Amino acid sequence: MQRIQVASEPAGAQFVPLYVSGVAQALLRRAFPRGGREKPAEEGVAAFALAPPCADWSSPSGRRGSVETFLEPVVTSRQRRSRKFAAVSIKAPHPAGAAAGSSDRGGWRQLCARPAKATMVKETGYYDTLGVKPSATSDEIKRAYRKLALKYHPDKNPSEGERFKLISQAYEVLSDPKKRDLYDQGGEQAIKEGGLSGGNFSSPMDIFDMFFGGGGRMNRERRGKNVVHQLSITLEDLYMGATRKLALQKNVICDKCKGYGGKKGAVEKCPTCKGRGVQVLVQQIGPGMVQQIQTVCPDCKGQGERINPKDRCTNCNGNKVVREKKIIEIHIDKGMKDGQKLVFHGEGDQEPDLEPGDVIIVLDQKDHSVFQRRGNDLVMKMKIQLTEALCGFKKTVETLDDRVLLISSKPGEVIKHGDIKCIVNEGMPIYKSPLEKGSLIIQFLVAFPEHHWLSNDQLPLLEALLPPREEVMVSEDMDQVELAEFDPKERTYRNHGEAYEEDDEGPRTGVQCQTS
């Protein structure tokens, strides 16, 4: 390889080692006389490779030709903190025999001049996402985003939703000069911890719509917020079905100004926040550390635009919407469940340029005094006397639709305390199949007689009718004790009192009773 004299500016020429080969080396060797000044190469500066045509040259015979001189840098370790070149200006003195009359000053002829802008960044993650270099222009960034956004849009490529999000985040930062400068200086960490976006990126769909003008097949209309209301209902309503009316207060577009807030053209972007609705102050609090303070713009109150008071609509006072009472009719079908949601599409608050959100009604069932619902079944507890449990019974049950059911036990059937029986097809109607029902489940609670309900003379008569007792062998070494009434509250209180009487030897251990 041969070193060739190179200059980056017409005045005060600098010399950078340039390595060329092949035909280009032979051509340039003829362009530079042997007596030309030459600066020795320094270890670890920069090496440049020669590539496609960008300048004309004159041979000694006067014939015209071209030399390929687009220069790409190969930056070495000592070059990293120096100026970075994408290309340099190559200047050569007129070779012997060249045509006279050249207008180049000082006998120098410029073959190629493409000085590069110095671009030093902390990290290149967002640039890599868009497939551009840190030195890319805004137009190059826009072209890259357009290509990738169309390729990875969820409507076209549903499995690449996360990639589409990353592409949108990268474009949001790099398309804004302030955000881009902050990113170049501090990387993604500066954006998240104290950058102009505060780590909260815009919706990828909003970025896409703004870029493509809100049109196109893949445009998705923005929606307002949904409004959720709870509707208190009874178990009877869910059993038989019902209709309820709910009065709501909602925002609707002003009829007088059609949502403009005033005269057409009177709305202007807020100059204080530049239409963003917030004011952002970025302060450097240390090396590589910035702090963001974000407040609602006091001039536009977060709207991003303002209207001159004299041009405001007198009906909505410039708010673009007015408050209106809306009554919606709610149909509760048989078999619906507690917590079920009924959606009224498009009945939410109206806002200009937004599709109204939905009104969502959540059914909230009150507790019933008799029945509990478990899926499609109804559960109840029925108290019966000992006589009924042993000798049979007849009971009535009033249903949720005001019918009366008569139930009875079979002769000789003993109902034990806690036994569970069911009545088929007397439970809750099945939603969307109201002719079918679940079961009515009954748990029996047997009530025993009070103390001394029989005299001592009558007890042998009852005992003769009941199953025999279990005989117990009594011995002299047994301790005979008496049963006493147990009061959990009294026992708990006594244990709490003992806690204050503990001595220094440590707390006493033992089983404590507590109420559930």
Short mmCIF file of C-alpha atoms in Angstrom, two decimals, residues 19 47-51 70-73:
data_model
loop_
_atom_site.label_atom_id
_atom_site.label_comp_id
_atom_site.label_asym_id
_atom_site.label_seq_id
_atom_site.Cartn_x
_atom_site.Cartn_y
_atom_site.Cartn_z
CA TYR A 19 -4.62 3.08 1.88
CA ALA A 47 -7.44 3.54 7.82
CA PHE A 48 -9.71 4.28 4.87
CA ALA A 49 -10.85 2.01 2.05
CA LEU A 50 -11.40 3.34 -1.44
CA ALA A 51 -14.85 2.90 -3.03
CA PHE A 70 -15.97 7.29 -1.33
CA LEU A 71 -14.21 6.75 1.99
CA GLU A 72 -15.54 4.63 4.87
CA PRO A 73 -13.61 4.87 8.15
#
